[in-house]
Tab-separated table of C-alpha atoms and ligand atoms in Angstrom:
chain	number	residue	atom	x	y	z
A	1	UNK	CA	0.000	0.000	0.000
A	2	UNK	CA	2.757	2.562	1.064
A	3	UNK	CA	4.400	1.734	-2.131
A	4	UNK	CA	1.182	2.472	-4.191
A	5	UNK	CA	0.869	5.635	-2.779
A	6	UNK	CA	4.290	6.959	-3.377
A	7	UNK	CA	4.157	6.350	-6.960
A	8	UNK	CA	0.929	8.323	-7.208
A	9	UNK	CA	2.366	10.995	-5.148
A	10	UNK	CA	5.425	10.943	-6.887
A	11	UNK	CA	3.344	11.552	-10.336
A	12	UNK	CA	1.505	13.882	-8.853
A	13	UNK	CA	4.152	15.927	-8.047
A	14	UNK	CA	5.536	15.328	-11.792
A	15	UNK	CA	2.442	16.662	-13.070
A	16	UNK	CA	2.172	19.151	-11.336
A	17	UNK	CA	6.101	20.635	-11.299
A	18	UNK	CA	6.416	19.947	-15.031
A	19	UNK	CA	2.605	20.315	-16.458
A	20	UNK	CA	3.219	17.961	-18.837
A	21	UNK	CA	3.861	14.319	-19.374
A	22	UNK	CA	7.331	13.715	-18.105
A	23	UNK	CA	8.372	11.133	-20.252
A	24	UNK	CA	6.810	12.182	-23.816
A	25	UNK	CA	9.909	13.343	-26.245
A	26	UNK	CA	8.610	16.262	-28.557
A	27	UNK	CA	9.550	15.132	-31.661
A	28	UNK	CA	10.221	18.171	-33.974
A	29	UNK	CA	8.477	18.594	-37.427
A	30	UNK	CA	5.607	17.598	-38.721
A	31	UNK	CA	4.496	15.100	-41.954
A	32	UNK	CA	2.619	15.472	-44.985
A	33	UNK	CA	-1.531	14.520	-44.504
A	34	UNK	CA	-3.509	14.737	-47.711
A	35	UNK	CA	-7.141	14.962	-46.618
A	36	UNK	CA	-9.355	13.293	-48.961
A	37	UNK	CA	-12.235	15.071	-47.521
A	38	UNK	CA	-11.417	18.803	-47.743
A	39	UNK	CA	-8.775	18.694	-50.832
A	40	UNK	CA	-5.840	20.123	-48.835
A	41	UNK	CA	-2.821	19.024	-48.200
A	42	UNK	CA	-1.862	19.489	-44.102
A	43	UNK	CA	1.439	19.394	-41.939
A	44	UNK	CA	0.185	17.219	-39.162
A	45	UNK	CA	1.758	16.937	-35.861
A	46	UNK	CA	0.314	14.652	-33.443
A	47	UNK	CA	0.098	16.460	-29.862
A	48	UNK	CA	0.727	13.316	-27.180
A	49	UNK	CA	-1.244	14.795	-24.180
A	50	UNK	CA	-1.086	11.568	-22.070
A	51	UNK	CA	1.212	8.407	-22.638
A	52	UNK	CA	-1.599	6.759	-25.203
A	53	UNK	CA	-3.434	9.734	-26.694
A	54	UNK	CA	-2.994	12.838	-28.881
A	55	UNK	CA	-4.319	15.593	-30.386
A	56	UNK	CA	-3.486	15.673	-33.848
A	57	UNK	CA	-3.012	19.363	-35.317
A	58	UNK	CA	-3.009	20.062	-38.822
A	59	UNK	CA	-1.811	23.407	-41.100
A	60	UNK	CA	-2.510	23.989	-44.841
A	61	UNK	CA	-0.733	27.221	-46.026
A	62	UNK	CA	-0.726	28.801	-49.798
A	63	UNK	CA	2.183	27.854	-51.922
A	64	UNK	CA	4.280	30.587	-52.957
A	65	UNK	CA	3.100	33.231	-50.654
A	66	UNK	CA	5.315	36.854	-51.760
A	67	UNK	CA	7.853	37.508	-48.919
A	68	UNK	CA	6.510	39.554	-46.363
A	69	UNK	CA	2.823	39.576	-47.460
A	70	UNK	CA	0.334	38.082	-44.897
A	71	UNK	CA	-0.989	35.362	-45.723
A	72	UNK	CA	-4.350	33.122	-44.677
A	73	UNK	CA	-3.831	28.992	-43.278
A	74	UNK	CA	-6.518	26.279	-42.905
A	75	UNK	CA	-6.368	24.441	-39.561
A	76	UNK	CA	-7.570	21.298	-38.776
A	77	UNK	CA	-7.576	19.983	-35.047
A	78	UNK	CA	-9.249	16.141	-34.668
A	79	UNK	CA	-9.169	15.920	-30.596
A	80	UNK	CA	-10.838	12.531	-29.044
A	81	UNK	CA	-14.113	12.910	-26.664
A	82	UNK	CA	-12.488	13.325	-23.928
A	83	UNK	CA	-10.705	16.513	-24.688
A	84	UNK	CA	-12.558	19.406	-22.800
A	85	UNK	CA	-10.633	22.137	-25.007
A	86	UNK	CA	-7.545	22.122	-26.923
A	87	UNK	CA	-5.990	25.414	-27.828
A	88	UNK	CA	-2.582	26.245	-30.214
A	89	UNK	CA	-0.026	28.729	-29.753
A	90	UNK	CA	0.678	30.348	-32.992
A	91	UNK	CA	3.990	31.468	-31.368
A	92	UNK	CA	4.971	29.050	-29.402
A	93	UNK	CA	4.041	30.250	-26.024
A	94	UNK	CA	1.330	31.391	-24.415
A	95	UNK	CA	1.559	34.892	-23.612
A	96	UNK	CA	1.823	37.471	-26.443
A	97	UNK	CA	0.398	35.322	-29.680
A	98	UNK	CA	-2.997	33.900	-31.066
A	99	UNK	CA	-4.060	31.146	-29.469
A	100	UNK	CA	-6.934	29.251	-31.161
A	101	UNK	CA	-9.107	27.032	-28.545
A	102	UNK	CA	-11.482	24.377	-30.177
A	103	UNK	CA	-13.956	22.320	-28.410
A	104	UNK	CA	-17.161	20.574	-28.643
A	105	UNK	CA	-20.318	21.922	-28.796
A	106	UNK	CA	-22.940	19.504	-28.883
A	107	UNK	CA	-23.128	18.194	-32.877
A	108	UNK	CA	-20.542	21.008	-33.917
A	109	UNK	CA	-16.724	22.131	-32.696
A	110	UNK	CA	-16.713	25.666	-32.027
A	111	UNK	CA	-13.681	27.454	-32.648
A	112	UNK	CA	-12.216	30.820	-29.929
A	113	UNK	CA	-10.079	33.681	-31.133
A	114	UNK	CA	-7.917	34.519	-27.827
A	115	UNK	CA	-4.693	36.432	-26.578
A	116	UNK	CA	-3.363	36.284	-23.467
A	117	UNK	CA	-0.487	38.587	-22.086
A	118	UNK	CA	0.176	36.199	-18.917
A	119	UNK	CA	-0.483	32.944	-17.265
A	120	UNK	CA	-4.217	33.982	-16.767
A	121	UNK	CA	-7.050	33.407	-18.560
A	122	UNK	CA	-6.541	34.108	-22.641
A	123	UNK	CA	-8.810	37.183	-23.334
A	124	UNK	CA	-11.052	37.504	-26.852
A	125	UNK	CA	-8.498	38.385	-29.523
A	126	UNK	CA	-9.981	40.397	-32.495
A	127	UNK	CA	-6.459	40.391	-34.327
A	128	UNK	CA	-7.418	36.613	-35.925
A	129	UNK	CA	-10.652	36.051	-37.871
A	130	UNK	CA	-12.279	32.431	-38.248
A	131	UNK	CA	-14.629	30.772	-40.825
A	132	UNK	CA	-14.528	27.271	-40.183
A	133	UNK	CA	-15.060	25.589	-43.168
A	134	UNK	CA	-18.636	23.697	-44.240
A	135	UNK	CA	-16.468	20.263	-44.465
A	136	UNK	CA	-14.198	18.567	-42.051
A	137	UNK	CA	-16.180	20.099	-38.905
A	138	UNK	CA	-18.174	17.539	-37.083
A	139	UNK	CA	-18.733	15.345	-33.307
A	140	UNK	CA	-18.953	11.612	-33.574
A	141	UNK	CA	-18.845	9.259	-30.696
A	142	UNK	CA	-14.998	9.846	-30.758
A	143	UNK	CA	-13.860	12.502	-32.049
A	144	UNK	CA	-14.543	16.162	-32.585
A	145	UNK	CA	-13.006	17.342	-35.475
A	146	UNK	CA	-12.487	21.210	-36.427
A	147	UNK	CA	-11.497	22.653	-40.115
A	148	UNK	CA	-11.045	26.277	-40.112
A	149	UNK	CA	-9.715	29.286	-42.273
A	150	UNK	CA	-7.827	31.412	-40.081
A	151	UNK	CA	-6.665	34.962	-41.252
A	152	UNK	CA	-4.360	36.992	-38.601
A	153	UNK	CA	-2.954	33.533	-37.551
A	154	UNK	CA	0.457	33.988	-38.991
A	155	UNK	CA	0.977	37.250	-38.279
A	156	UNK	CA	1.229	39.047	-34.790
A	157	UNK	CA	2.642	41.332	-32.704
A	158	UNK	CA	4.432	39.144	-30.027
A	159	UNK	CA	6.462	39.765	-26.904
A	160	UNK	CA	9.905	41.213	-29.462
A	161	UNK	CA	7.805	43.184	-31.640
A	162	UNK	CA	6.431	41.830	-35.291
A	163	UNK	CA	6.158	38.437	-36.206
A	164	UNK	CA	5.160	36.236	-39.383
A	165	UNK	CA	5.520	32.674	-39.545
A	166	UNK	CA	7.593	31.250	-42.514
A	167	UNK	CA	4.940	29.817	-44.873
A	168	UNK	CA	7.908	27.717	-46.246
A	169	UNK	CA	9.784	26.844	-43.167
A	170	UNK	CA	9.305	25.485	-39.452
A	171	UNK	CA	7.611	27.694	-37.240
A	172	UNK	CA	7.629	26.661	-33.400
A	173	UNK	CA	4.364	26.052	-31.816
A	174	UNK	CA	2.611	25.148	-28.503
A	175	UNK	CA	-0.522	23.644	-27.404
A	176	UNK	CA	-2.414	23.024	-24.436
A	177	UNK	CA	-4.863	21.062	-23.691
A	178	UNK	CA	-7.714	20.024	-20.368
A	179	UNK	CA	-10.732	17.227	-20.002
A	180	UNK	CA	-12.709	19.762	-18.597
A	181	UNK	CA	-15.078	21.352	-20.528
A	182	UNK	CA	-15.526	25.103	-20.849
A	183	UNK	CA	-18.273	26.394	-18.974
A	184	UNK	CA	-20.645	27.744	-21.907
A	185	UNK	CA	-19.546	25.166	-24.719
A	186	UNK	CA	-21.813	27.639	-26.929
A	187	UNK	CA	-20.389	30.589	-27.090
A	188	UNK	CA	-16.582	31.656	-28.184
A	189	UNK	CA	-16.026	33.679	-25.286
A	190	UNK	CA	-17.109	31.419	-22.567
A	191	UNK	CA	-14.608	31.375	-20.023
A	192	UNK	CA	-12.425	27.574	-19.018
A	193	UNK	CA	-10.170	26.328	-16.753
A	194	UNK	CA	-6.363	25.892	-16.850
A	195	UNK	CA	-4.545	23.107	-18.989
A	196	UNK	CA	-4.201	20.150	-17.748
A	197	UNK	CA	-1.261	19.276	-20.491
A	198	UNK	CA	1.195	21.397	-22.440
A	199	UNK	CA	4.385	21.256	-24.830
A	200	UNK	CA	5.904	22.426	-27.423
A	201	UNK	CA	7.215	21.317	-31.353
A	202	UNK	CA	8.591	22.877	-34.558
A	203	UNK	CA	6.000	22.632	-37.153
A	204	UNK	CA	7.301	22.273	-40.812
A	205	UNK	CA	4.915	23.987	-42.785
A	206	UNK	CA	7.064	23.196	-45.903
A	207	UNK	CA	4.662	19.483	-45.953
A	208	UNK	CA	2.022	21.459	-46.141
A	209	UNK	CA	1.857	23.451	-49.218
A	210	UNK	CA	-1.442	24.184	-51.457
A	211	UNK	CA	-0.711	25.181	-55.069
A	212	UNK	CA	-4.626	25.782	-55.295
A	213	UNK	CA	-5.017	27.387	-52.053
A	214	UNK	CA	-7.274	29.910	-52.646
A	215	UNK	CA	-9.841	27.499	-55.281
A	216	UNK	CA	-9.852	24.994	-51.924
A	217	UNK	CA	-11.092	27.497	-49.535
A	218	UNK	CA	-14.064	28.245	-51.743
A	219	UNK	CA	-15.008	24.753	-52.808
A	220	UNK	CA	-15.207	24.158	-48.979
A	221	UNK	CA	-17.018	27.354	-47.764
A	222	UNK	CA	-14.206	29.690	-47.357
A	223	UNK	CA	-13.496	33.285	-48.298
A	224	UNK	CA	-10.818	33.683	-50.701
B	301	LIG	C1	-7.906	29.576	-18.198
B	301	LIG	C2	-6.962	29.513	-19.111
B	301	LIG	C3	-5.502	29.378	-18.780
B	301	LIG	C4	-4.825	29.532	-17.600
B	301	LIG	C5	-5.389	29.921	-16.239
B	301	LIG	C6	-3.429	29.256	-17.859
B	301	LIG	C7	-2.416	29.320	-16.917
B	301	LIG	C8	-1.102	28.974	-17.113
B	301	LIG	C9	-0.067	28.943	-16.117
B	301	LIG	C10	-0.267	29.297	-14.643
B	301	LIG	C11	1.062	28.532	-16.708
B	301	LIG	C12	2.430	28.322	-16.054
B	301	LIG	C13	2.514	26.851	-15.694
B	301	LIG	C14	3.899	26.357	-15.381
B	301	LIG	O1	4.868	27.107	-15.597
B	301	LIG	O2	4.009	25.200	-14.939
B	301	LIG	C15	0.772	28.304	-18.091
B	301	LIG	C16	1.680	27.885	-19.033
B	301	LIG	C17	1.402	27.676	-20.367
B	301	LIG	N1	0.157	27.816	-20.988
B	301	LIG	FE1	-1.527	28.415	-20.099
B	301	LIG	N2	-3.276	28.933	-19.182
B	301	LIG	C18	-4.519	29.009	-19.781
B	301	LIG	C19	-4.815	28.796	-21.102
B	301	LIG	C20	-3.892	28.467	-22.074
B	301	LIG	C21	-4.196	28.308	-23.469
B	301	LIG	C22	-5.559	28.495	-24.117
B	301	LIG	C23	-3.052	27.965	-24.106
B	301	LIG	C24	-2.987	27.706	-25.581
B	301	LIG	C25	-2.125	26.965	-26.188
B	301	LIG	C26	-1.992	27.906	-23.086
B	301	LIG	C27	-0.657	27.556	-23.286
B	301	LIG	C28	0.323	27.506	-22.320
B	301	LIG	C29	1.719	27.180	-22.563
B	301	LIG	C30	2.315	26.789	-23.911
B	301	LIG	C31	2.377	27.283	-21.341
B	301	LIG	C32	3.885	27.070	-21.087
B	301	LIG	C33	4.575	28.343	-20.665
B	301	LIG	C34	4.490	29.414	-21.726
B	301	LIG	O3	4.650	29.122	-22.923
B	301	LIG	O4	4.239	30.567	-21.364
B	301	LIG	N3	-2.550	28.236	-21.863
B	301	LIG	N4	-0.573	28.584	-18.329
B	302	LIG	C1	-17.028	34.940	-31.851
B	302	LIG	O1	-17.759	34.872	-33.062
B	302	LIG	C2	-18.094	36.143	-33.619
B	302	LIG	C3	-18.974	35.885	-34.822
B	302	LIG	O2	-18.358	35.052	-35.740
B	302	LIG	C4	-16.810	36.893	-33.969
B	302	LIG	O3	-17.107	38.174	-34.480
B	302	LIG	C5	-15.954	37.038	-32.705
B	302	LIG	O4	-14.714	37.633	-33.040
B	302	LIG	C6	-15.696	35.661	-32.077
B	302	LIG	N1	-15.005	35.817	-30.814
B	302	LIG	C7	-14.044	34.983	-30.406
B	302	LIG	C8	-13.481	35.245	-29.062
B	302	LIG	O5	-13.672	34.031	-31.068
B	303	LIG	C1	-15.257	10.139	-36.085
B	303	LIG	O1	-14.482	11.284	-36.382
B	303	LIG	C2	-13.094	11.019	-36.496
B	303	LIG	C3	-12.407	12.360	-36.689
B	303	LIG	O2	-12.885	13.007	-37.823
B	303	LIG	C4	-12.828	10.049	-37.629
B	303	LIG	O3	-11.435	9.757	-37.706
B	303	LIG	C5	-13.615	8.769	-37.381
B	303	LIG	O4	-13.454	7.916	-38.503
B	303	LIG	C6	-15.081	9.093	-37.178
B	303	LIG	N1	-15.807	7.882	-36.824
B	303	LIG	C7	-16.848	7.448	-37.511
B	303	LIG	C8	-17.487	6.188	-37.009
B	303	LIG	O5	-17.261	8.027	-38.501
């Protein structure tokens, strides 16, 4: 019994020192994911958030995108049941960028536009607009699954000034995730509680390029 109880103290403590899972490796990078459903082709990372589960995050950027224009992305987050929320650091921490939060809402993901500027709850962020797209959004008895257009997602003011992701490069990202469930699963500004899980990758964008960007959007309920 005493020995029990020391290893769940002792993971406790891991937990809670670290906030992640101690012994999950962030592997760098991310891998080409051509989704039959939507037409684009995604960098996919696959977020481990416990030692046999992930959150699998995907980004679908323009192909030759003019150096230093802005530029629009498609993301796609597929996040089993029992993910509460699951948000993405567009700059790789969480202070000072966009974060995106997805969760289920009923039959539908909902997608949140926030900021935060410290270790407190992520304010509404009117920097990033969202149309999640008329495919690739749904809540099955495992999954919920969101597909959005983002514009403002690659491009920020962060905690050194300007910042634009490399729509040909890797870009380093963070996410974070809970099981609980945001307390008005309706609305986008509903307020949650604090991440259970986070960690951080490079993501390769360079996987994920879309010669017919703009033609994709549309055909899938976009704004070009
Ligand atoms: C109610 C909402 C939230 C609260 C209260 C909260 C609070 C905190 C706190 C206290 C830490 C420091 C933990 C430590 O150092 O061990 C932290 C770190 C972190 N949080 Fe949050 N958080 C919230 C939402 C989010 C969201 C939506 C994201 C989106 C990805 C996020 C991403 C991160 C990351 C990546 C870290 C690591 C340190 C850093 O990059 O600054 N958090 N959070
Ligand atoms: C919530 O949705 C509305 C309507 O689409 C949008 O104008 C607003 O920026 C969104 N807010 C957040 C926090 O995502
Ligand atoms: C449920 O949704 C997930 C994510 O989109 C998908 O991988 C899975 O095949 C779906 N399950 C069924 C039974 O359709």
């Amino acid at each position: 019994m005493r020995c029990a109880f020391g290893i769940v103290w002792a993971a406790s403590l891991l937990g809670i020192s670290l906030g992640r899972p101690s012994d999950v490796v962030a592997r760098d990078s991310a891998l080409a994911y051509y989704d039959p459903e939507t037409g684009f082709t995604f960098s996919e990372f696959k977020a481990a958030y416990s030692l046999s589960a992930n959150i699998v995050y995907r980004v679908a950027v323009p192909s030759n995108v003019p150096s230093g224009t802005p530029y629009d992305i498609v993301l796609q987050i597929v996040a089993p049941t029992q993910v509460g929320w699951a948000g993405l650091a567009w700059g790789g921490t969480m202070p000072k960028n966009p974060l995106t939060v997805g969760w289920a809402n009923g039959q539908k993901p909902l997608v949140s536009s926030r900021y935060a500027t410290g270790h407190t709850m992520p304010a509404a962020y009117t920097g990033a607009t969202y149309r999640q797209l008329t495919t690739g959004n749904r809540v099955n008895g495992t999954h919920w699954q969101l597909t959005t257009q983002c514009t403002g997602c690659t491009s920020f003011t962060g905690a050194n000034g300007a910042v634009r992701l490399n729509p040909t490069g890797s870009n380093r990202f963070a996410f974070a995730y809970a099981a609980s469930k945001p307390s008005s699963p309706s609305s986008n500004t509903s307020s949650f509680g604090m991440h259970d899980v986070f960690n951080y990758w490079s993501h390769d964008f360079s996987v994920g390029q879309n010669p017919d960007f703009a033609s994709l959007v549309v055909k899938n309920g976009g704004t070009a």
